[in-house]
PDB file of C-alpha atoms and ligand atoms in Angstrom:
ATOM      1  CA  MET A   1     -12.130   7.466  13.943  1.00  0.00           C
ATOM      2  CA  THR A   2     -10.875   4.215  15.431  1.00  0.00           C
ATOM      3  CA  TYR A   3      -9.168   1.445  13.455  1.00  0.00           C
ATOM      4  CA  ASP A   4     -11.603  -1.177  12.151  1.00  0.00           C
ATOM      5  CA  ASP A   5     -10.169  -4.619  12.790  1.00  0.00           C
ATOM      6  CA  ASN A   6     -12.474  -6.095  10.207  1.00  0.00           C
ATOM      7  CA  ASN A   7     -11.303  -4.120   7.241  1.00  0.00           C
ATOM      8  CA  ILE A   8     -10.226  -6.230   4.281  1.00  0.00           C
ATOM      9  CA  PHE A   9      -6.478  -5.496   4.630  1.00  0.00           C
ATOM     10  CA  ALA A  10      -6.593  -6.463   8.311  1.00  0.00           C
ATOM     11  CA  LYS A  11      -8.101  -9.769   7.279  1.00  0.00           C
ATOM     12  CA  ILE A  12      -5.319 -10.216   4.627  1.00  0.00           C
ATOM     13  CA  LEU A  13      -2.659  -9.449   7.249  1.00  0.00           C
ATOM     14  CA  ARG A  14      -4.158 -12.112   9.574  1.00  0.00           C
ATOM     15  CA  GLY A  15      -4.234 -14.578   6.679  1.00  0.00           C
ATOM     16  CA  GLU A  16      -8.059 -14.860   6.713  1.00  0.00           C
ATOM     17  CA  ILE A  17      -8.288 -13.752   3.101  1.00  0.00           C
ATOM     18  CA  PRO A  18      -5.740 -14.824   0.414  1.00  0.00           C
ATOM     19  CA  CYS A  19      -3.625 -12.375  -1.567  1.00  0.00           C
ATOM     20  CA  LYS A  20      -1.103 -12.568  -4.351  1.00  0.00           C
ATOM     21  CA  LYS A  21       1.910 -11.749  -2.254  1.00  0.00           C
ATOM     22  CA  ILE A  22       4.854  -9.873  -3.743  1.00  0.00           C
ATOM     23  CA  TYR A  23       6.921  -9.150  -0.659  1.00  0.00           C
ATOM     24  CA  GLU A  24       6.811  -9.287   3.095  1.00  0.00           C
ATOM     25  CA  ASP A  25       9.161  -8.233   5.901  1.00  0.00           C
ATOM     26  CA  GLU A  26       8.897  -7.140   9.503  1.00  0.00           C
ATOM     27  CA  TYR A  27       7.210  -3.869   8.593  1.00  0.00           C
ATOM     28  CA  VAL A  28       5.214  -4.300   5.364  1.00  0.00           C
ATOM     29  CA  LEU A  29       3.161  -6.672   3.259  1.00  0.00           C
ATOM     30  CA  SER A  30       2.826  -6.123  -0.465  1.00  0.00           C
ATOM     31  CA  PHE A  31       0.385  -7.803  -2.815  1.00  0.00           C
ATOM     32  CA  HIS A  32      -1.299  -7.305  -6.171  1.00  0.00           C
ATOM     33  CA  ASP A  33      -4.397  -5.239  -6.289  1.00  0.00           C
ATOM     34  CA  VAL A  34      -7.484  -7.430  -6.957  1.00  0.00           C
ATOM     35  CA  ASN A  35      -8.810  -4.899  -9.465  1.00  0.00           C
ATOM     36  CA  PRO A  36      -5.745  -3.614 -11.333  1.00  0.00           C
ATOM     37  CA  GLN A  37      -5.967  -0.137 -12.852  1.00  0.00           C
ATOM     38  CA  LYS A  38      -2.699  -0.451 -14.811  1.00  0.00           C
ATOM     39  CA  LYS A  39      -0.583  -3.257 -16.251  1.00  0.00           C
ATOM     40  CA  ILE A  40       1.037  -3.478 -12.814  1.00  0.00           C
ATOM     41  CA  HIS A  41      -0.965  -2.423  -9.799  1.00  0.00           C
ATOM     42  CA  ALA A  42       0.477  -3.389  -6.389  1.00  0.00           C
ATOM     43  CA  LEU A  43      -0.356  -2.332  -2.862  1.00  0.00           C
ATOM     44  CA  VAL A  44       2.109  -1.849  -0.015  1.00  0.00           C
ATOM     45  CA  ILE A  45       0.689  -1.839   3.547  1.00  0.00           C
ATOM     46  CA  PRO A  46       2.246  -1.418   6.941  1.00  0.00           C
ATOM     47  CA  LYS A  47       1.802  -4.366   9.299  1.00  0.00           C
ATOM     48  CA  GLY A  48       0.707  -2.026  12.118  1.00  0.00           C
ATOM     49  CA  LYS A  49      -2.866  -0.885  12.568  1.00  0.00           C
ATOM     50  CA  TYR A  50      -2.927   2.541  10.928  1.00  0.00           C
ATOM     51  CA  ILE A  51      -6.015   4.060   9.201  1.00  0.00           C
ATOM     52  CA  ASN A  52      -4.250   6.424   6.849  1.00  0.00           C
ATOM     53  CA  LEU A  53      -1.038   8.360   6.318  1.00  0.00           C
ATOM     54  CA  ASP A  54      -1.904  11.023   8.900  1.00  0.00           C
ATOM     55  CA  ASP A  55      -2.595   8.382  11.558  1.00  0.00           C
ATOM     56  CA  PHE A  56       0.672   6.706  10.583  1.00  0.00           C
ATOM     57  CA  ASN A  57       2.857   9.700  10.672  1.00  0.00           C
ATOM     58  CA  LYS A  58       1.386  10.751  14.042  1.00  0.00           C
ATOM     59  CA  ASN A  59       1.521   7.325  15.744  1.00  0.00           C
ATOM     60  CA  ALA A  60       3.992   5.003  13.991  1.00  0.00           C
ATOM     61  CA  SER A  61       7.556   4.533  15.191  1.00  0.00           C
ATOM     62  CA  GLU A  62      10.491   5.893  13.174  1.00  0.00           C
ATOM     63  CA  LYS A  63      11.408   2.293  12.256  1.00  0.00           C
ATOM     64  CA  GLU A  64       7.852   1.600  10.977  1.00  0.00           C
ATOM     65  CA  ILE A  65       7.984   4.804   8.857  1.00  0.00           C
ATOM     66  CA  VAL A  66      11.352   4.005   7.422  1.00  0.00           C
ATOM     67  CA  GLY A  67      10.220   0.420   6.851  1.00  0.00           C
ATOM     68  CA  LEU A  68       7.192   1.459   4.867  1.00  0.00           C
ATOM     69  CA  MET A  69       9.059   4.046   2.731  1.00  0.00           C
ATOM     70  CA  LYS A  70      11.826   1.588   1.870  1.00  0.00           C
ATOM     71  CA  GLY A  71       9.277  -1.128   1.319  1.00  0.00           C
ATOM     72  CA  ILE A  72       7.887   0.841  -1.626  1.00  0.00           C
ATOM     73  CA  SER A  73      11.267   0.861  -3.378  1.00  0.00           C
ATOM     74  CA  ILE A  74      11.939  -2.772  -2.536  1.00  0.00           C
ATOM     75  CA  VAL A  75       8.664  -3.820  -4.110  1.00  0.00           C
ATOM     76  CA  SER A  76       9.259  -1.648  -7.183  1.00  0.00           C
ATOM     77  CA  LYS A  77      12.573  -3.458  -7.688  1.00  0.00           C
ATOM     78  CA  LYS A  78      10.931  -6.859  -7.247  1.00  0.00           C
ATOM     79  CA  LEU A  79       8.392  -5.945  -9.822  1.00  0.00           C
ATOM     80  CA  GLY A  80      11.101  -4.745 -12.256  1.00  0.00           C
ATOM     81  CA  ILE A  81       9.742  -1.245 -12.589  1.00  0.00           C
ATOM     82  CA  SER A  82      12.164   0.708 -10.308  1.00  0.00           C
ATOM     83  CA  SER A  83      13.821   3.767 -11.790  1.00  0.00           C
ATOM     84  CA  GLU A  84      17.124   2.095 -11.022  1.00  0.00           C
ATOM     85  CA  VAL A  85      16.419  -0.768 -13.449  1.00  0.00           C
ATOM     86  CA  ALA A  86      13.482   0.363 -15.633  1.00  0.00           C
ATOM     87  CA  HIS A  87      11.131   3.307 -16.394  1.00  0.00           C
ATOM     88  CA  GLY A  88       9.632   4.020 -13.051  1.00  0.00           C
ATOM     89  CA  TYR A  89       6.162   3.970 -11.565  1.00  0.00           C
ATOM     90  CA  ARG A  90       3.676   6.046  -9.608  1.00  0.00           C
ATOM     91  CA  THR A  91       2.926   5.647  -5.940  1.00  0.00           C
ATOM     92  CA  LEU A  92      -0.022   7.236  -4.225  1.00  0.00           C
ATOM     93  CA  SER A  93      -2.025   6.996  -1.052  1.00  0.00           C
ATOM     94  CA  ASN A  94      -5.671   8.018  -0.840  1.00  0.00           C
ATOM     95  CA  ILE A  95      -6.486   9.625   2.513  1.00  0.00           C
ATOM     96  CA  SER A  96      -9.948   9.597   3.983  1.00  0.00           C
ATOM     97  CA  GLU A  97     -13.099  10.883   2.336  1.00  0.00           C
ATOM     98  CA  HIS A  98     -11.869  13.520  -0.098  1.00  0.00           C
ATOM     99  CA  GLY A  99      -8.863  11.433  -0.987  1.00  0.00           C
ATOM    100  CA  GLY A 100     -11.222   8.657  -2.103  1.00  0.00           C
ATOM    101  CA  GLN A 101      -9.973   6.093   0.377  1.00  0.00           C
ATOM    102  CA  GLU A 102     -12.043   2.895   0.371  1.00  0.00           C
ATOM    103  CA  VAL A 103     -10.134   0.570   2.661  1.00  0.00           C
ATOM    104  CA  PRO A 104      -9.408   2.080   6.056  1.00  0.00           C
ATOM    105  CA  HIS A 105      -5.883   0.559   6.483  1.00  0.00           C
ATOM    106  CA  LEU A 106      -3.024   2.704   5.218  1.00  0.00           C
ATOM    107  CA  HIS A 107      -1.822   1.543   1.835  1.00  0.00           C
ATOM    108  CA  PHE A 108       0.302   2.877  -1.009  1.00  0.00           C
ATOM    109  CA  HIS A 109      -0.669   1.974  -4.530  1.00  0.00           C
ATOM    110  CA  ILE A 110       2.121   1.201  -7.032  1.00  0.00           C
ATOM    111  CA  PHE A 111       1.173   1.714 -10.688  1.00  0.00           C
ATOM    112  CA  GLY A 112       3.556   0.804 -13.495  1.00  0.00           C
ATOM    113  CA  GLY A 113       4.575  -1.538 -16.272  1.00  0.00           C
ATOM    114  CA  GLU A 114       3.339   1.160 -18.727  1.00  0.00           C
ATOM    115  CA  SER A 115       2.992   4.925 -18.799  1.00  0.00           C
ATOM    116  CA  VAL A 116       0.407   5.734 -16.185  1.00  0.00           C
ATOM    117  CA  GLY A 117      -0.894   8.981 -17.670  1.00  0.00           C
ATOM    118  CA  LYS A 118      -1.944  12.264 -15.998  1.00  0.00           C
ATOM    119  CA  MET A 119      -1.479  12.646 -12.296  1.00  0.00           C
ATOM    120  CA  VAL A 120      -5.099  13.467 -11.469  1.00  0.00           C
ATOM    121  CA  GLN A 121      -8.049  12.906 -13.736  1.00  0.00           C
TER     122      GLN A 121
HETATM  123  P1  LIG B   1      -8.357   2.850  -1.923  1.00  0.00           P
HETATM  124  O1  LIG B   1      -9.513   3.302  -2.815  1.00  0.00           O
HETATM  125  O2  LIG B   1      -8.817   2.607  -0.502  1.00  0.00           O
HETATM  126  O3  LIG B   1      -7.150   3.722  -2.004  1.00  0.00           O
HETATM  127  O4  LIG B   1      -7.893   1.522  -2.564  1.00  0.00           O
HETATM  128  C1  LIG B   1      -8.264   0.248  -2.134  1.00  0.00           C
HETATM  129  C2  LIG B   1      -7.773  -0.745  -3.089  1.00  0.00           C
HETATM  130  O5  LIG B   1      -7.929  -2.018  -2.532  1.00  0.00           O
HETATM  131  C3  LIG B   1      -8.555  -0.754  -4.440  1.00  0.00           C
HETATM  132  O6  LIG B   1      -7.648  -0.554  -5.549  1.00  0.00           O
HETATM  133  C4  LIG B   1      -9.117  -2.199  -4.484  1.00  0.00           C
HETATM  134  O7  LIG B   1      -9.163  -2.776  -5.763  1.00  0.00           O
HETATM  135  C5  LIG B   1      -8.201  -3.006  -3.594  1.00  0.00           C
HETATM  136  N1  LIG B   1      -8.871  -4.087  -2.894  1.00  0.00           N
HETATM  137  C6  LIG B   1     -10.088  -4.100  -2.268  1.00  0.00           C
HETATM  138  N2  LIG B   1     -10.354  -5.312  -1.788  1.00  0.00           N
HETATM  139  C7  LIG B   1      -9.275  -6.114  -2.052  1.00  0.00           C
HETATM  140  C8  LIG B   1      -8.923  -7.475  -1.786  1.00  0.00           C
HETATM  141  O8  LIG B   1      -9.712  -8.231  -1.189  1.00  0.00           O
HETATM  142  N3  LIG B   1      -7.744  -7.911  -2.261  1.00  0.00           N
HETATM  143  C9  LIG B   1      -6.890  -7.117  -2.942  1.00  0.00           C
HETATM  144  N4  LIG B   1      -5.712  -7.677  -3.323  1.00  0.00           N
HETATM  145  N5  LIG B   1      -7.141  -5.819  -3.223  1.00  0.00           N
HETATM  146  C10 LIG B   1      -8.328  -5.347  -2.777  1.00  0.00           C
END
């Protein structure tokens, strides 16, 4: 599978589609999910063109990998749900077909602001 430059998150990264931005740095962009499943539902995406976590871990640089992992914690702090300052959150990434991935640009969901319930339903 090759990366689709026309996926919705690629368009958001290029500024062609608006988003409610939470945080941005050299490695990541974070914004609110358009269809929130919990009180807080954010997305954290790498700036590089990676389809999913397997593609990312195979092809991204160490700096990009660290940047994305740290980005999740930075965003959780910005949202006030970090375990350092509040009650925590859930992060997950859907990978390909059986994972239920809809947008083919790697993203981590962040759910919080309330108890998010069972891990898999
Ligand atoms: P996936 O199922 O691929 O793990 O999650 C894709 C997520 O992207 C969904 O939660 C969906 O609501 C969100 N999404 C899809 N299109 C847009 C959009 O245009 N803007 C934003 N902010 N989120 C989107």
